[in-house]
Amino acid sequence: MSYVLALDEGTTSARAVLYNERGERLAVHAVPIDCAYPKPGWVEQDANAIWRAQSAAIHAVLGQWNLTPRDIAACGIANQRETTVVWDRKTGEPIAPAIVWQCRRTADFCGELAASPYAALIEKKTGLVIDAYFSGSKIRWILENVPQALARARDGEILFGTIDTWLIWKLTGGETHVTDYTNASRTMLMDLATGEWDRDMLGLFNVPPAMLPKIVPSSGRVTVTTGEFAGIPISGIAGDQQAALAGQACFRAGLSKNTYGTGCFALTHAGNRQPHSSHRLLGTRAASFDSKGSDDKATFAVEGSVFVAGAVIQWLRDSLGLITTAADSEPIAASVPDTGGVHFVPAFVGLGAPYWDPSARGVISGLTRSSSRAHIVRAALESIAFQSRELIDAMEADSGEPVVELRVDGGAAVNNFLMQFQADILGKPVVRPADVETTSLGAAYLAGIAEGIWSGTDQVETFWKVDRRFDPRMPADEREERMNAWCKAVSRARS
């Protein structure tokens, strides 16, 4: 039997997942990862803690099946994107805490850049809206705020990487410094068309080229692990959302998915045509294959990003104590027929697409004396669906084509109440696959195709199976009335 290992390093946990040659999940283990919030709007993580968590997850999964690293035919890595690590080349020690993708500490700089004469050039070259979300301004902040960092970066003494790069560096004992096109396209430093680090962008963010990793295809053997996990081919790399697109078997133009994780991310595959959004969505790279795969051309996707989705449920649990577990949200929300006029806009770190408003803040509106815990919990779940509807509306406006169905995945996709409300507020079917852990599955597919375990995307498309289809039930007039009320709540969060 051929075993494929997927490493899925997310914002809240590091997971290791084991698959067989039929794409079936055999084992999974997750280790939690903490975030620190040293100042309002700041979000940090300990890069060494990320590595320790990922290492522990690998040990646990191999142990469940009594496997050694030599038994693994291929390894794919999916990772939280944009999170920025800068470390010492010789010691391998980070020179500062990792700045997480949600962090807003560079919002003022990005606001100045967006108002500058360079704004149009940046958006044209990178496909991105200028925002603190992306890695470029995070690197700049570290280089400017850690003593001697900029000079050392110019001399090649310190290195930059997103989490994929950091994990591969650790897995190879510092021998391999790489990233893939999907992750590089989220830095605001790569030319989206050419797939190369762009000299103009590096100059604007004052990032020395010597600290940057080599960019490689998402599917193709990159290196082989050393040390305690020696002998595993690393053959797949993708940012978590592009990995989920692959895990949903969305390899062709027009296929769309939405991932309900800490944030919410809707992507539509754009094929080989570079997208240009007029509705403040992002042009990004989809997973690419080397010459051994099914397609060696650049492939693209259109993406809309919601910063706070599943994180609002965590907040209800951990900060307010309104629920004991995330699963509690479903029966509590279903215990009332509606929100009683309550709206919850969870703009804890500003608003993502299509607003890109870093100054927006969370608002719970419409409270009355009769408002209950159930109304607030229901409003929190509905906020995830409302925000996703805004993304899909923008995608349809950009493409001029309707989204026929929405494939869904991620932790919150198991919530039947949320999925039904999503279908209702979209007015479109929502389709949940049998395996909602599509991020790790996509990473496994990319690695397995590279190593010949699967012949190509045509074969892995046959693995995709439907668990449940949610068809819309809400009348169209009610749907639009609800959407208009949501937009009014958003305006309060932005005022």
C-alpha positions as a printed NumPy array, in Angstrom:
array([[  0.   ,   0.   ,   0.   ],
       [  1.201,   3.519,  -0.821],
       [  0.843,   6.088,   1.941],
       [  0.593,   9.836,   1.388],
       [  1.148,  12.231,   4.283],
       [ -0.462,  15.672,   4.31 ],
       [  0.64 ,  18.412,   6.7  ],
       [ -2.11 ,  20.984,   7.203],
       [ -0.766,  23.848,   9.306],
       [ -3.611,  26.242,  10.034],
       [ -4.076,  29.276,  12.223],
       [ -5.336,  27.342,  15.25 ],
       [ -3.774,  23.895,  14.836],
       [ -1.15 ,  21.831,  13.058],
       [ -2.559,  18.646,  11.591],
       [ -1.02 ,  15.564,  10.043],
       [ -3.257,  13.371,   7.894],
       [ -2.515,   9.972,   6.365],
       [ -4.122,   8.78 ,   3.098],
       [ -4.017,   5.589,   1.058],
       [ -3.756,   5.241,  -2.719],
       [ -7.553,   5.556,  -3.057],
       [ -7.487,   8.993,  -1.441],
       [ -9.138,   7.65 ,   1.711],
       [ -8.243,   9.218,   5.045],
       [ -6.677,   6.658,   7.367],
       [ -5.558,   8.748,  10.314],
       [ -5.458,  12.336,  11.507],
       [ -3.977,  14.108,  14.483],
       [ -4.173,  17.801,  15.34 ],
       [ -2.122,  19.78 ,  17.851],
       [ -3.446,  23.205,  18.937],
       [ -1.457,  26.384,  18.308],
       [ -1.92 ,  29.558,  20.316],
       [ -2.132,  33.097,  19.006],
       [ -0.928,  36.12 ,  20.977],
       [ -2.588,  39.542,  20.815],
       [  0.002,  41.944,  22.289],
       [ -1.799,  45.091,  21.103],
       [ -5.237,  45.823,  19.618],
       [ -5.258,  44.515,  16.048],
       [ -1.948,  42.668,  16.448],
       [ -1.816,  38.882,  16.023],
       [  1.372,  36.86 ,  16.548],
       [  2.501,  33.242,  16.826],
       [  5.667,  31.494,  17.95 ],
       [  7.194,  29.908,  14.829],
       [  9.068,  27.361,  16.938],
       [  5.788,  26.389,  18.607],
       [  4.276,  25.892,  15.144],
       [  7.127,  23.538,  14.25 ],
       [  6.851,  21.629,  17.538],
       [  3.109,  21.195,  17.015],
       [  3.558,  20.005,  13.428],
       [  6.32 ,  17.616,  14.455],
       [  4.166,  16.167,  17.241],
       [  1.275,  15.672,  14.809],
       [  3.522,  13.761,  12.379],
       [  4.801,  11.482,  15.148],
       [  1.234,  10.787,  16.299],
       [ -0.1  ,   9.869,  12.855],
       [  2.833,   7.624,  11.993],
       [  2.433,   5.964,  15.369],
       [ -1.254,   5.235,  14.793],
       [ -0.299,   2.977,  11.865],
       [  3.126,   1.85 ,  13.136],
       [  4.799,   3.459,  10.144],
       [  8.263,   4.903,   9.723],
       [  9.091,   7.9  ,   7.523],
       [ 10.452,   5.473,   4.899],
       [  6.928,   4.068,   4.498],
       [  5.621,   7.417,   3.224],
       [  5.639,   7.687,  -0.57 ],
       [  4.871,  11.405,  -0.731],
       [  4.216,  14.385,   1.524],
       [  2.154,  17.466,   0.707],
       [  2.055,  20.665,   2.741],
       [ -0.844,  23.11 ,   3.061],
       [ -0.471,  26.162,   5.251],
       [ -2.071,  29.301,   6.619],
       [ -1.063,  31.874,   4.04 ],
       [  0.555,  35.32 ,   4.408],
       [  1.755,  34.569,   7.959],
       [  5.345,  35.804,   7.985],
       [  8.428,  34.242,   9.582],
       [ 11.931,  35.748,   9.455],
       [ 14.781,  33.668,  10.856],
       [ 18.572,  33.435,  11.152],
       [ 20.082,  31.369,   8.342],
       [ 22.797,  29.832,  10.565],
       [ 20.931,  29.16 ,  13.798],
       [ 17.451,  28.614,  12.348],
       [ 16.006,  30.777,  15.116],
       [ 13.249,  33.31 ,  14.33 ],
       [ 14.342,  36.892,  14.949],
       [ 10.803,  37.965,  15.92 ],
       [  7.377,  36.399,  16.498],
       [  5.608,  35.3  ,  13.336],
       [  3.162,  37.965,  12.18 ],
       [ -0.152,  36.219,  11.469],
       [ -2.225,  36.935,   8.378],
       [ -4.938,  38.565,  10.497],
       [ -2.547,  41.121,  12.006],
       [ -3.335,  44.779,  11.27 ],
       [ -0.163,  46.458,  12.574],
       [  0.841,  47.591,   9.08 ],
       [ -2.582,  49.006,   8.155],
       [ -1.424,  52.649,   8.285],
       [  1.507,  51.961,   5.968],
       [ -0.757,  50.077,   3.564],
       [ -3.242,  52.954,   3.654],
       [ -0.48 ,  55.369,   2.645],
       [  0.637,  53.018,  -0.116],
       [ -2.932,  52.674,  -1.402],
       [ -3.134,  56.468,  -1.665],
       [  0.223,  56.737,  -3.433],
       [  0.989,  56.906,  -7.177],
       [  2.203,  53.293,  -6.975],
       [ -1.173,  51.801,  -6.051],
       [ -2.316,  50.985,  -9.579],
       [  1.027,  49.382, -10.427],
       [  0.93 ,  47.198,  -7.321],
       [ -2.583,  45.944,  -7.953],
       [ -1.884,  45.348, -11.652],
       [  1.303,  43.381, -11.067],
       [  0.264,  41.357,  -8.034],
       [ -3.493,  40.947,  -8.559],
       [ -3.994,  41.959,  -4.924],
       [ -5.756,  44.797,  -3.14 ],
       [ -3.271,  46.749,  -1.016],
       [ -3.856,  45.578,   2.535],
       [ -2.035,  44.573,   5.714],
       [ -3.329,  41.039,   5.083],
       [ -0.444,  40.212,   2.743],
       [  3.154,  39.372,   3.628],
       [  5.099,  42.222,   2.042],
       [  4.284,  44.882,   4.64 ],
       [  4.82 ,  42.346,   7.447],
       [  8.369,  41.629,   6.248],
       [  9.021,  45.354,   6.02 ],
       [  7.8  ,  45.853,   9.597],
       [ 10.129,  43.17 ,  10.976],
       [ 13.109,  44.542,   9.051],
       [ 12.435,  48.042,  10.353],
       [ 11.705,  47.108,  13.98 ],
       [ 14.277,  44.408,  14.786],
       [ 17.78 ,  45.888,  15.298],
       [ 20.195,  45.22 ,  12.414],
       [ 17.586,  43.111,  10.598],
       [ 17.634,  45.045,   7.331],
       [ 21.428,  45.015,   7.04 ],
       [ 21.535,  41.319,   7.862],
       [ 18.823,  40.599,   5.288],
       [ 20.851,  42.38 ,   2.614],
       [ 23.82 ,  40.207,   3.504],
       [ 21.74 ,  37.042,   3.274],
       [ 22.087,  36.295,   6.987],
       [ 18.351,  36.148,   7.644],
       [ 15.611,  34.542,   5.59 ],
       [ 11.915,  35.062,   4.982],
       [  9.269,  32.438,   4.541],
       [  5.57 ,  31.831,   4.805],
       [  4.682,  28.802,   6.932],
       [  5.24 ,  26.296,   4.099],
       [  8.78 ,  27.605,   3.673],
       [  9.432,  27.503,   7.42 ],
       [  8.228,  23.899,   7.764],
       [ 10.256,  22.687,   4.774],
       [ 13.345,  24.436,   6.178],
       [ 12.84 ,  22.595,   9.471],
       [ 12.045,  19.255,   7.809],
       [ 15.274,  19.416,   5.787],
       [ 17.58 ,  20.725,   8.5  ],
       [ 17.967,  24.049,   6.737],
       [ 18.916,  22.556,   3.364],
       [ 15.87 ,  23.722,   1.376],
       [ 14.495,  27.277,   1.176],
       [ 11.485,  27.233,  -1.164],
       [  7.874,  28.266,  -1.556],
       [  5.342,  27.565,  -4.292],
       [  3.483,  29.868,  -6.664],
       [  0.275,  29.89 ,  -4.616],
       [  2.007,  31.126,  -1.464],
       [  4.316,  33.506,  -3.329],
       [  1.282,  35.091,  -4.978],
       [  0.064,  36.118,  -1.493],
       [  3.142,  38.095,  -0.528],
       [  2.475,  41.153,  -2.74 ],
       [  6.05 ,  40.676,  -3.96 ],
       [  5.462,  38.324,  -6.919],
       [  4.45 ,  39.32 , -10.429],
       [  1.258,  37.314, -10.891],
       [  1.794,  36.9  , -14.629],
       [  5.453,  35.825, -14.652],
       [  5.574,  33.975, -11.336],
       [  8.807,  35.712, -10.373],
       [  9.783,  38.006,  -7.52 ],
       [  9.252,  41.511,  -8.844],
       [ 12.007,  44.12 ,  -8.544],
       [  9.559,  47.027,  -8.284],
       [  7.615,  45.378,  -5.465],
       [ 10.774,  44.479,  -3.561],
       [ 11.853,  48.112,  -3.801],
       [  8.52 ,  49.487,  -2.581],
       [  8.545,  47.209,   0.473],
       [ 12.328,  47.452,   0.961],
       [ 12.743,  43.671,   0.929],
       [ 16.229,  42.397,  -0.07 ],
       [ 16.111,  39.599,  -2.682],
       [ 18.712,  37.609,  -0.729],
       [ 16.172,  36.695,   1.939],
       [ 13.554,  35.266,  -0.436],
       [ 12.896,  31.562,  -1.137],
       [ 12.981,  29.946,  -4.562],
       [  9.521,  29.649,  -6.155],
       [  8.58 ,  26.138,  -7.359],
       [  5.444,  24.415,  -8.757],
       [  2.807,  23.256,  -6.309],
       [  3.053,  19.654,  -7.507],
       [  6.49 ,  18.18 ,  -8.141],
       [  9.261,  16.729,  -6.017],
       [ 10.998,  19.594,  -4.216],
       [ 13.228,  17.876,  -1.692],
       [ 13.509,  14.921,   0.702],
       [ 13.283,  15.247,   4.459],
       [ 16.272,  14.749,   6.746],
       [ 16.722,  14.303,  10.492],
       [ 14.082,  12.516,  12.565],
       [ 11.691,  12.23 ,   9.589],
       [ 14.382,  11.404,   7.018],
       [ 13.427,   9.908,   3.694],
       [ 10.013,  11.455,   2.928],
       [  9.694,  13.125,  -0.506],
       [  8.12 ,  16.581,  -0.212],
       [  6.214,  16.791,  -3.474],
       [  3.243,  19.078,  -2.896],
       [  2.97 ,  22.633,  -1.564],
       [ -0.008,  24.973,  -1.618],
       [ -1.534,  27.707,   0.47 ],
       [ -4.475,  26.296,   2.373],
       [ -7.176,  27.809,   0.177],
       [ -5.613,  26.709,  -3.099],
       [ -5.089,  23.277,  -1.53 ],
       [ -8.785,  23.17 ,  -0.643],
       [ -9.633,  24.118,  -4.248],
       [ -7.632,  21.072,  -5.361],
       [ -9.187,  18.921,  -2.624],
       [-12.628,  19.839,  -3.944],
       [-11.476,  18.612,  -7.385],
       [-11.868,  22.146,  -8.764],
       [ -9.139,  21.86 , -11.397],
       [-11.081,  23.461, -14.246],
       [-12.214,  27.006, -14.959],
       [-15.572,  27.912, -13.416],
       [-15.556,  25.444, -10.528],
       [-15.977,  27.18 ,  -7.142],
       [-15.549,  26.342,  -3.481],
       [-15.936,  28.075,  -0.134],
       [-13.899,  27.087,   2.92 ],
       [-15.344,  27.79 ,   6.363],
       [-12.368,  27.978,   8.686],
       [-11.012,  30.691,  10.956],
       [-11.787,  32.955,   8.03 ],
       [-13.969,  32.221,   5.013],
       [-12.457,  31.933,   1.554],
       [-14.326,  31.567,  -1.717],
       [-12.305,  30.683,  -4.812],
       [-13.279,  30.154,  -8.433],
       [-10.795,  28.463, -10.728],
       [ -9.94 ,  30.759, -13.648],
       [ -7.928,  28.314, -15.761],
       [ -4.933,  29.716, -17.64 ],
       [ -6.431,  33.217, -17.923],
       [ -5.111,  35.798, -15.471],
       [ -8.123,  37.376, -13.752],
       [ -8.722,  41.096, -13.305],
       [-11.398,  41.981, -10.773],
       [-13.451,  45.171, -10.892],
       [-15.203,  44.281,  -7.61 ],
       [-12.201,  44.231,  -5.266],
       [-11.634,  40.503,  -5.382],
       [ -8.146,  39.049,  -5.625],
       [ -6.312,  37.516,  -8.532],
       [ -4.161,  34.675,  -7.245],
       [ -2.373,  31.545,  -8.411],
       [ -4.076,  28.173,  -8.34 ],
       [ -2.029,  25.031,  -7.775],
       [  0.412,  24.356, -10.624],
       [  2.042,  21.159, -11.816],
       [  5.541,  20.435, -13.06 ],
       [  6.163,  18.512, -16.284],
       [  5.22 ,  15.216, -14.602],
       [  1.746,  16.491, -13.791],
       [ -1.257,  17.141, -15.966],
       [ -0.547,  20.796, -16.776],
       [  2.689,  22.778, -16.64 ],
       [  1.066,  26.126, -17.468],
       [  0.291,  28.819, -14.932],
       [ -3.219,  28.52 , -13.534],
       [ -5.151,  31.205, -11.702],
       [ -8.099,  31.733,  -9.389],
       [-10.349,  34.562,  -8.274],
       [-10.632,  34.815,  -4.503],
       [-12.742,  36.591,  -1.956],
       [-11.609,  36.618,   1.669],
       [-13.636,  37.014,   4.866],
       [-11.341,  37.615,   7.832],
       [-13.625,  36.35 ,  10.612],
       [-15.876,  33.336,  10.038],
       [-15.377,  30.315,  12.292],
       [-13.401,  32.629,  14.576],
       [-16.676,  34.275,  15.623],
       [-17.874,  30.926,  16.973],
       [-14.603,  30.556,  18.889],
       [-15.185,  34.031,  20.323],
       [-18.683,  33.115,  21.497],
       [-17.191,  30.078,  23.204],
       [-13.917,  31.388,  24.63 ],
       [-14.612,  35.057,  25.325],
       [-18.345,  35.222,  26.06 ],
       [-19.012,  31.678,  27.257],
       [-22.307,  31.559,  25.329],
       [-21.525,  28.05 ,  24.064],
       [-19.441,  25.209,  25.475],
       [-18.332,  23.709,  22.164],
       [-18.516,  24.889,  18.558],
       [-21.022,  22.11 ,  17.862],
       [-23.405,  23.677,  20.395],
       [-23.998,  26.588,  18.023],
       [-26.177,  24.507,  15.676],
       [-28.951,  23.393,  18.088],
       [-28.91 ,  26.732,  19.916],
       [-29.333,  28.667,  16.65 ],
       [-32.086,  26.319,  15.514],
       [-33.979,  26.765,  18.787],
       [-35.32 ,  30.159,  17.611],
       [-37.119,  30.838,  14.309],
       [-34.988,  33.892,  13.503],
       [-32.551,  36.335,  15.089],
       [-35.284,  38.581,  16.466],
       [-33.817,  41.487,  14.5  ],
       [-30.273,  40.981,  15.837],
       [-27.38 ,  41.365,  13.407],
       [-23.775,  40.483,  14.215],
       [-20.99 ,  41.912,  12.037],
       [-17.775,  40.253,  13.344],
       [-15.306,  42.846,  12.059],
       [-12.802,  42.086,  14.819],
       [ -9.831,  42.866,  12.536],
       [-11.641,  44.999,   9.964],
       [-13.52 ,  43.747,   6.917],
       [-12.077,  41.816,   3.997],
       [-13.555,  41.533,   0.513],
       [-15.321,  43.333,  -0.989],
       [-14.843,  46.229,   1.487],
       [-11.162,  46.024,   2.487],
       [-11.873,  48.316,   5.417],
       [ -9.248,  47.929,   8.173],
       [-10.986,  50.475,  10.412],
       [-14.317,  48.612,  10.627],
       [-15.056,  47.063,  13.998],
       [-17.432,  44.401,  15.25 ],
       [-21.042,  45.358,  15.898],
       [-24.024,  43.548,  17.413],
       [-27.095,  45.586,  16.532],
       [-30.853,  45.281,  16.953],
       [-30.736,  44.147,  20.575],
       [-33.933,  44.404,  22.622],
       [-34.9  ,  43.19 ,  26.083],
       [-36.239,  40.013,  24.499],
       [-32.935,  39.226,  22.746],
       [-31.458,  35.966,  24.041],
       [-28.312,  33.925,  23.818],
       [-29.913,  31.934,  20.99 ],
       [-30.566,  35.078,  18.941],
       [-26.932,  36.183,  19.251],
       [-25.591,  32.719,  18.399],
       [-27.905,  32.495,  15.395],
       [-26.875,  35.97 ,  14.234],
       [-23.211,  34.948,  14.502],
       [-23.766,  31.894,  12.285],
       [-25.825,  33.897,   9.809],
       [-23.01 ,  36.48 ,   9.575],
       [-20.77 ,  33.828,   8.044],
       [-23.338,  33.117,   5.323],
       [-24.05 ,  36.808,   4.661],
       [-20.362,  37.566,   4.193],
       [-19.985,  34.588,   1.861],
       [-22.974,  35.763,  -0.193],
       [-21.185,  39.084,  -0.731],
       [-18.17 ,  37.218,  -2.104],
       [-20.232,  35.121,  -4.505],
       [-22.151,  38.188,  -5.717],
       [-18.845,  39.9  ,  -6.512],
       [-17.524,  36.822,  -8.314],
       [-20.602,  36.624, -10.503],
       [-20.398,  40.338, -11.286],
       [-16.754,  39.963, -12.318],
       [-17.256,  36.917, -14.501],
       [-20.703,  37.671, -15.873],
       [-21.497,  34.003, -15.262],
       [-23.662,  32.559, -12.477],
       [-22.201,  30.212,  -9.899],
       [-24.314,  27.096, -10.419],
       [-23.448,  25.44 ,  -7.107],
       [-21.093,  26.116,  -4.23 ],
       [-18.847,  23.327,  -2.968],
       [-18.112,  23.769,   0.724],
       [-15.519,  22.49 ,   3.187],
       [-13.782,  23.356,   6.419],
       [-14.725,  22.865,  10.051],
       [-17.928,  24.917,  10.021],
       [-19.204,  23.132,   6.899],
       [-20.419,  20.31 ,   9.148],
       [-22.969,  22.725,  10.674],
       [-26.22 ,  21.819,   8.92 ],
       [-27.998,  24.982,  10.069],
       [-25.269,  27.162,   8.582],
       [-25.155,  25.242,   5.313],
       [-28.945,  25.437,   4.856],
       [-28.954,  29.15 ,   5.618],
       [-26.049,  29.594,   3.183],
       [-28.101,  27.947,   0.433],
       [-31.119,  30.063,   1.373],
       [-29.309,  33.403,   1.335],
       [-27.428,  32.519,  -1.872],
       [-30.438,  31.111,  -3.675],
       [-28.107,  28.356,  -4.94 ],
       [-27.4  ,  24.755,  -3.993],
       [-24.632,  24.179,  -1.471],
       [-22.834,  20.849,  -1.873],
       [-20.855,  19.294,   0.961],
       [-18.412,  16.495,   0.081],
       [-18.008,  13.276,   2.016],
       [-14.618,  14.5  ,   3.247],
       [-14.808,  18.132,   4.39 ],
       [-11.096,  18.145,   5.278],
       [-10.297,  19.145,   1.715],
       [ -7.286,  21.311,   2.568],
       [ -5.212,  18.317,   3.631],
       [ -6.754,  16.217,   0.864],
       [ -5.665,  18.75 ,  -1.754],
       [ -2.112,  18.757,  -0.414],
       [ -2.122,  14.958,  -0.613],
       [ -3.401,  15.042,  -4.205],
       [ -0.653,  17.442,  -5.296],
       [  2.037,  15.264,  -3.727],
       [  0.581,  11.962,  -4.888],
       [  0.261,  13.102,  -8.505],
       [  3.885,  14.26 ,  -8.465],
       [  5.069,  10.861,  -7.242],
       [  2.915,   8.853,  -9.667],
       [  0.564,   7.454,  -7.027],
       [ -2.25 ,   8.998,  -9.049],
       [ -2.083,   9.516, -12.8  ],
       [ -3.366,  13.083, -12.722],
       [ -6.274,  15.346, -11.923],
       [ -8.7  ,  13.224, -13.957],
       [ -8.17 ,  10.313, -11.592],
       [ -8.486,  12.263,  -8.347],
       [-11.656,  13.93 ,  -9.634],
       [-13.276,  10.487,  -9.436],
       [-12.562,  10.381,  -5.684],
       [-14.829,  13.388,  -4.963],
       [-18.126,  12.244,  -3.441],
       [-21.153,  14.187,  -2.202],
       [-22.218,  13.863,   1.424],
       [-25.212,  16.2  ,   1.336],
       [-26.776,  18.763,  -0.952],
       [-28.591,  21.773,   0.549],
       [-31.155,  23.33 ,  -1.783],
       [-32.496,  26.863,  -1.146],
       [-35.911,  27.119,   0.504],
       [-36.183,  30.838,   1.26 ],
       [-38.435,  32.919,  -1.029],
       [-36.514,  35.361,  -3.22 ],
       [-38.16 ,  38.481,  -1.781],
       [-37.314,  37.438,   1.777],
       [-33.759,  36.644,   0.716],
       [-33.169,  40.125,  -0.641],
       [-34.899,  41.756,   2.326],
       [-32.558,  39.885,   4.659],
       [-29.556,  40.862,   2.568],
       [-30.514,  44.538,   2.625],
       [-30.813,  44.428,   6.418],
       [-27.339,  42.87 ,   6.59 ],
       [-25.872,  45.651,   4.455],
       [-27.319,  48.239,   6.844],
       [-25.645,  46.429,   9.761],
       [-22.329,  46.473,   7.883],
       [-22.654,  50.221,   7.387],
       [-22.878,  50.602,  11.17 ],
       [-19.678,  48.6  ,  11.594],
       [-17.93 ,  50.926,   9.139],
       [-19.175,  54.213,  10.579]])
